[in-house]
């Protein structure tokens, strides 16, 4: 634990135990989403599915990166991951991104993907709101993750016909914002 | 490895979603979602049953909120709007007591 770092956050009035719980819940959401997206990705096949597979894969890898980036902050603040993976799964901040009953229904697949991203956008917005101007390190990390989650949402939303995402797919490496926390 | 999330449907004071009732704040507080008790929350005078929601497992939501509470003021600060509550059955109304 980073004792003084935690004290500094506590002095700002942030409930650190509550914040750590939120970080663990979001770490669980990231890792479980990585798992569920693996299943979604392998089922994105055929003329329509293949077109979405690439962005689903990018989102999947970046969600795993988010998990990796969150873990050090959890421990710095005195928290820890549950020992039981089943417990970890069930405390996720977002519901399971389960494979739709009909995986060839591309709209259903996209709906699962976009709902997962929207849950993440809400979650990190909440953490940013809690930590802005108070816990600079958690805020910086949450904002970096939020930037990527917003893009994921926009990609899937675009495929659902909700309007242009406004940007292009990743060129080169994944996690342009979160990458600095992984080096 | 992972089954579906466990939802607690044991209802020590069972009420059909169709049988709307009037809750006092004290009565509402008993529906805290713990130990098999249903998870109810109130918003703008309506009481919702969120027991089936993955996001309300064990009566807690996002580490900050607890079932059995009136969340009217909290929802204004939440990163989602009240439309999400439409997914859950209304089981009654909250009295001002």
Short mmCIF file of C-alpha atoms in Angstrom, two decimals:
data_model
loop_
_atom_site.label_atom_id
_atom_site.label_comp_id
_atom_site.label_asym_id
_atom_site.label_seq_id
_atom_site.Cartn_x
_atom_site.Cartn_y
_atom_site.Cartn_z
CA UNK A 1 0.00 0.00 0.00
CA UNK A 2 1.14 3.55 -0.72
CA UNK A 3 0.40 4.90 2.76
CA UNK A 4 0.91 8.60 2.19
CA UNK A 5 -0.76 8.46 -1.22
CA UNK A 6 -3.85 6.99 0.45
CA UNK A 7 -3.74 9.57 3.23
CA UNK A 8 -3.62 12.39 0.69
CA UNK A 9 -6.76 11.07 -0.97
CA UNK A 10 -8.52 10.59 2.37
CA UNK A 11 -7.73 14.20 3.32
CA UNK A 12 -9.69 15.42 0.32
CA UNK A 13 -12.82 13.80 1.73
CA UNK A 14 -12.96 10.88 -0.68
CA UNK A 15 -14.21 7.68 0.93
CA UNK A 16 -11.19 5.58 -0.06
CA UNK A 17 -12.69 2.22 0.91
CA UNK A 18 -15.70 2.98 -1.27
CA UNK A 19 -13.43 4.13 -4.09
CA UNK A 20 -11.35 0.96 -3.86
CA UNK A 21 -14.52 -1.12 -3.98
CA UNK A 22 -15.56 0.73 -7.12
CA UNK A 23 -12.14 0.14 -8.70
CA UNK A 24 -12.36 -3.57 -7.90
CA UNK A 25 -15.86 -3.74 -9.37
CA UNK A 26 -14.68 -2.05 -12.54
CA UNK A 27 -11.61 -4.26 -12.73
CA UNK A 28 -13.99 -7.22 -12.54
CA UNK A 29 -16.09 -5.70 -15.30
CA UNK A 30 -13.02 -5.34 -17.51
CA UNK A 31 -11.73 -8.86 -17.03
CA UNK A 32 -15.14 -10.49 -17.40
CA UNK A 33 -15.84 -8.37 -20.47
CA UNK A 34 -12.52 -9.56 -21.92
CA UNK A 35 -13.76 -13.11 -21.35
CA UNK A 36 -17.26 -12.59 -22.76
CA UNK A 37 -15.94 -10.59 -25.72
CA UNK A 38 -13.73 -13.56 -26.58
CA UNK A 39 -16.89 -15.61 -27.08
CA UNK A 40 -18.60 -12.80 -28.97
CA UNK A 41 -15.58 -12.34 -31.23
CA UNK A 42 -15.31 -15.97 -32.26
CA UNK A 43 -19.01 -15.90 -33.12
CA UNK A 44 -18.74 -12.78 -35.25
CA UNK A 45 -18.58 -14.64 -38.51
CA UNK A 46 -20.07 -14.43 -41.98
CA UNK A 47 -20.44 -11.41 -44.22
CA UNK A 48 -21.82 -9.16 -41.48
CA UNK A 49 -19.96 -10.58 -38.51
CA UNK A 50 -16.51 -10.37 -40.03
CA UNK A 51 -16.92 -6.62 -40.49
CA UNK A 52 -17.34 -6.15 -36.75
CA UNK A 53 -14.78 -8.70 -35.60
CA UNK A 54 -11.82 -6.33 -35.82
CA UNK A 55 -13.26 -3.65 -33.57
CA UNK A 56 -14.61 -6.25 -31.16
CA UNK A 57 -11.07 -7.59 -30.92
CA UNK A 58 -9.61 -4.14 -30.32
CA UNK A 59 -12.21 -3.47 -27.61
CA UNK A 60 -11.50 -6.89 -26.09
CA UNK A 61 -7.75 -6.29 -25.87
CA UNK A 62 -8.19 -2.78 -24.53
CA UNK A 63 -10.60 -3.99 -21.85
CA UNK A 64 -7.96 -6.45 -20.71
CA UNK A 65 -5.48 -3.56 -20.66
CA UNK A 66 -7.90 -1.62 -18.47
CA UNK A 67 -7.94 -4.48 -16.00
CA UNK A 68 -4.14 -4.53 -15.97
CA UNK A 69 -3.97 -0.78 -15.46
CA UNK A 70 -6.52 -0.75 -12.62
CA UNK A 71 -4.91 -3.44 -10.49
CA UNK A 72 -1.84 -1.45 -9.31
CA UNK A 73 -4.04 1.45 -8.20
CA UNK A 74 -6.28 -0.90 -6.20
CA UNK A 75 -3.27 -2.18 -4.26
CA UNK A 76 -1.70 1.26 -3.88
CA UNK A 77 -4.86 2.40 -2.14
CA UNK A 78 -4.84 -0.58 0.22
CA UNK A 79 -7.31 -2.75 -1.63
CA UNK A 80 -6.95 -6.21 -3.11
CA UNK A 81 -8.58 -8.54 -5.59
CA UNK A 82 -10.86 -11.29 -4.24
CA UNK A 83 -9.15 -14.67 -4.02
CA UNK A 84 -12.17 -16.42 -5.54
CA UNK A 85 -12.64 -15.79 -9.25
CA UNK A 86 -16.37 -16.55 -8.95
CA UNK A 87 -16.75 -13.85 -6.33
CA UNK A 88 -14.82 -11.48 -8.58
CA UNK A 89 -17.14 -12.24 -11.50
CA UNK A 90 -20.30 -11.59 -9.50
CA UNK A 91 -19.20 -8.25 -8.10
CA UNK A 92 -18.61 -6.83 -11.57
CA UNK A 93 -19.78 -3.26 -12.10
CA UNK A 94 -21.44 -4.37 -15.34
CA UNK A 95 -23.68 -7.31 -16.23
CA UNK A 96 -22.19 -10.21 -18.23
CA UNK A 97 -21.89 -9.44 -21.96
CA UNK A 98 -23.37 -12.81 -22.77
CA UNK A 99 -23.67 -14.27 -26.25
CA UNK A 100 -27.18 -13.67 -27.63
CA UNK A 101 -29.35 -16.75 -28.17
CA UNK A 102 -28.96 -16.28 -31.90
CA UNK A 103 -25.31 -15.33 -32.55
CA UNK A 104 -26.03 -14.79 -36.24
CA UNK A 105 -28.30 -11.90 -35.25
CA UNK A 106 -25.74 -9.15 -35.75
CA UNK A 107 -27.97 -6.45 -34.28
CA UNK A 108 -28.32 -8.49 -31.09
CA UNK A 109 -24.55 -8.97 -30.97
CA UNK A 110 -23.95 -5.25 -31.43
CA UNK A 111 -26.53 -4.44 -28.77
CA UNK A 112 -24.66 -6.61 -26.25
CA UNK A 113 -21.39 -4.92 -27.19
CA UNK A 114 -22.71 -1.36 -27.05
CA UNK A 115 -24.55 -1.94 -23.76
CA UNK A 116 -21.33 -3.25 -22.20
CA UNK A 117 -19.46 -0.16 -23.36
CA UNK A 118 -22.21 2.15 -22.13
CA UNK A 119 -22.06 0.56 -18.71
CA UNK A 120 -18.30 1.18 -18.69
CA UNK A 121 -18.72 4.79 -19.80
CA UNK A 122 -21.15 5.37 -16.93
CA UNK A 123 -18.83 3.65 -14.46
CA UNK A 124 -15.70 5.64 -15.30
CA UNK A 125 -17.63 8.89 -15.55
CA UNK A 126 -18.79 8.18 -12.00
CA UNK A 127 -15.22 7.53 -10.80
CA UNK A 128 -13.96 10.66 -12.57
CA UNK A 129 -16.70 12.68 -10.88
CA UNK A 130 -15.76 11.26 -7.47
CA UNK A 131 -12.03 11.89 -7.86
CA UNK A 132 -11.76 15.07 -9.93
CA UNK A 133 -9.52 17.56 -8.15
CA UNK A 134 -9.05 15.13 -5.25
CA UNK A 135 -7.39 11.88 -6.24
CA UNK A 136 -5.29 12.94 -9.20
CA UNK A 137 -3.79 9.55 -9.97
CA UNK A 138 -7.09 7.63 -9.96
CA UNK A 139 -8.69 10.44 -11.94
CA UNK A 140 -5.92 10.34 -14.55
CA UNK A 141 -6.26 6.57 -14.87
CA UNK A 142 -10.08 6.63 -14.98
CA UNK A 143 -10.08 9.41 -17.55
CA UNK A 144 -7.65 7.47 -19.75
CA UNK A 145 -9.91 4.41 -19.57
CA UNK A 146 -13.00 6.55 -20.14
CA UNK A 147 -11.45 7.94 -23.35
CA UNK A 148 -11.10 4.43 -24.72
CA UNK A 149 -14.53 3.25 -23.55
CA UNK A 150 -16.18 6.23 -25.23
CA UNK A 151 -14.51 5.26 -28.49
CA UNK A 152 -15.60 1.65 -28.14
CA UNK A 153 -19.17 2.79 -27.61
CA UNK A 154 -18.99 5.05 -30.66
CA UNK A 155 -17.68 2.25 -32.87
CA UNK A 156 -20.47 -0.16 -32.01
CA UNK A 157 -23.07 2.59 -32.03
CA UNK A 158 -22.01 3.48 -35.55
CA UNK A 159 -22.63 -0.07 -36.72
CA UNK A 160 -26.07 0.04 -35.10
CA UNK A 161 -26.91 2.98 -37.35
CA UNK A 162 -27.00 5.54 -34.55
CA UNK A 163 -24.70 7.94 -36.40
CA UNK A 164 -21.01 8.32 -37.27
CA UNK A 165 -18.46 7.65 -34.55
CA UNK A 166 -16.46 10.64 -35.74
CA UNK A 167 -13.13 8.84 -35.81
CA UNK A 168 -11.27 6.02 -37.44
CA UNK A 169 -10.27 2.64 -36.08
CA UNK A 170 -7.01 2.13 -34.22
CA UNK A 171 -3.91 2.40 -36.34
CA UNK A 172 -1.07 0.49 -34.82
CA UNK A 173 -0.98 -0.15 -31.10
CA UNK A 174 -4.00 -0.51 -28.85
CA UNK A 175 -4.77 1.62 -25.79
CA UNK A 176 -3.51 5.05 -26.92
CA UNK A 177 -4.63 6.60 -23.62
CA UNK A 178 -4.16 3.77 -21.13
CA UNK A 179 -0.85 2.65 -22.61
CA UNK A 180 1.13 4.99 -20.34
CA UNK A 181 -0.10 3.05 -17.31
CA UNK A 182 1.08 -0.24 -18.77
CA UNK A 183 4.68 0.60 -19.54
CA UNK B 1 -17.12 -22.12 -14.84
CA UNK B 2 -19.48 -19.26 -14.20
CA UNK B 3 -23.18 -19.81 -13.87
CA UNK B 4 -25.73 -17.08 -14.26
CA UNK B 5 -25.75 -14.53 -11.48
CA UNK B 6 -27.61 -15.73 -8.45
CA UNK B 7 -30.76 -13.81 -7.79
CA UNK B 8 -32.52 -14.06 -4.49
CA UNK B 9 -36.18 -14.67 -4.83
CA UNK B 10 -37.01 -15.80 -1.34
CA UNK B 11 -39.68 -13.41 -0.22
CA UNK B 12 -40.31 -13.30 3.50
CA UNK B 13 -43.00 -10.70 2.86
CA UNK B 14 -43.97 -11.67 -0.65
CA UNK B 15 -45.89 -9.23 -2.78
CA UNK B 16 -46.90 -9.90 -6.34
CA UNK B 17 -45.71 -7.12 -8.65
CA UNK B 18 -49.38 -6.65 -9.50
CA UNK B 19 -50.32 -6.04 -5.86
CA UNK B 20 -49.09 -2.49 -5.41
CA UNK B 21 -48.78 -1.40 -1.82
CA UNK B 22 -47.89 1.72 0.07
CA UNK B 23 -44.54 1.68 1.87
CA UNK B 24 -43.34 3.84 4.69
CA UNK B 25 -39.60 4.59 4.69
CA UNK B 26 -39.21 2.16 7.59
CA UNK B 27 -41.01 -0.59 5.70
CA UNK B 28 -38.96 0.08 2.59
CA UNK B 29 -35.72 -0.22 4.58
CA UNK B 30 -36.49 -3.89 5.31
CA UNK B 31 -36.15 -4.71 1.61
CA UNK B 32 -32.40 -4.39 1.62
CA UNK B 33 -31.65 -7.27 -0.77
CA UNK B 34 -29.59 -9.17 1.79
CA UNK B 35 -30.03 -12.75 2.97
CA UNK B 36 -32.64 -13.57 0.36
CA UNK B 37 -34.81 -10.55 1.05
CA UNK B 38 -35.98 -8.73 -2.11
CA UNK B 39 -34.20 -5.51 -3.07
CA UNK B 40 -36.55 -2.54 -3.36
CA UNK B 41 -35.62 1.07 -4.03
CA UNK B 42 -37.73 4.21 -4.24
CA UNK B 43 -37.57 7.00 -6.77
CA UNK B 44 -39.96 9.96 -6.88
CA UNK B 45 -42.59 8.18 -4.82
CA UNK B 46 -42.50 4.88 -6.69
CA UNK B 47 -41.04 1.69 -5.27
CA UNK B 48 -39.17 -0.55 -7.71
CA UNK B 49 -38.15 -4.18 -7.31
CA UNK B 50 -34.53 -4.44 -8.50
CA UNK B 51 -33.97 -7.94 -7.10
CA UNK B 52 -33.39 -9.45 -10.54
CA UNK B 53 -30.76 -6.93 -11.55
CA UNK B 54 -27.15 -8.11 -11.70
CA UNK B 55 -26.19 -4.58 -10.69
CA UNK B 56 -28.09 -4.90 -7.41
CA UNK B 57 -26.74 -8.24 -6.22
CA UNK B 58 -26.94 -8.49 -2.42
CA UNK B 59 -28.77 -5.19 -2.35
CA UNK B 60 -25.78 -3.02 -3.20
CA UNK B 61 -25.22 -0.93 -6.29
CA UNK B 62 -21.84 0.36 -7.49
CA UNK B 63 -20.41 0.34 -3.97
CA UNK B 64 -22.32 3.49 -3.14
CA UNK B 65 -26.04 2.71 -2.94
CA UNK B 66 -28.04 0.28 -0.86
CA UNK B 67 -31.46 -1.22 -1.45
CA UNK B 68 -34.22 -0.28 0.97
CA UNK B 69 -33.54 3.38 0.39
CA UNK B 70 -35.18 6.33 -1.32
CA UNK B 71 -32.71 7.20 -4.09
CA UNK B 72 -34.55 10.21 -5.47
CA UNK B 73 -31.82 12.69 -4.64
CA UNK B 74 -28.98 10.27 -5.43
CA UNK B 75 -30.20 9.57 -8.93
CA UNK B 76 -29.75 13.19 -9.92
CA UNK B 77 -26.01 12.70 -9.47
CA UNK B 78 -25.85 9.24 -11.04
CA UNK B 79 -24.15 8.69 -14.41
CA UNK B 80 -27.42 7.41 -15.84
CA UNK B 81 -30.92 8.78 -16.02
CA UNK B 82 -34.11 7.52 -14.43
CA UNK B 83 -35.21 5.82 -17.65
CA UNK B 84 -33.20 2.78 -16.61
CA UNK B 85 -35.75 2.18 -13.85
CA UNK B 86 -38.34 1.34 -16.48
CA UNK B 87 -36.69 -2.07 -16.71
CA UNK B 88 -37.87 -2.95 -13.22
CA UNK B 89 -41.36 -3.66 -11.88
CA UNK B 90 -43.07 -1.08 -9.72
CA UNK B 91 -44.27 -2.79 -6.56
CA UNK B 92 -45.78 0.16 -4.75
CA UNK B 93 -45.54 3.75 -3.69
CA UNK B 94 -43.58 5.47 -0.94
CA UNK B 95 -45.47 7.47 1.63
CA UNK B 96 -43.94 10.57 3.17
CA UNK B 97 -43.85 9.03 6.67
#
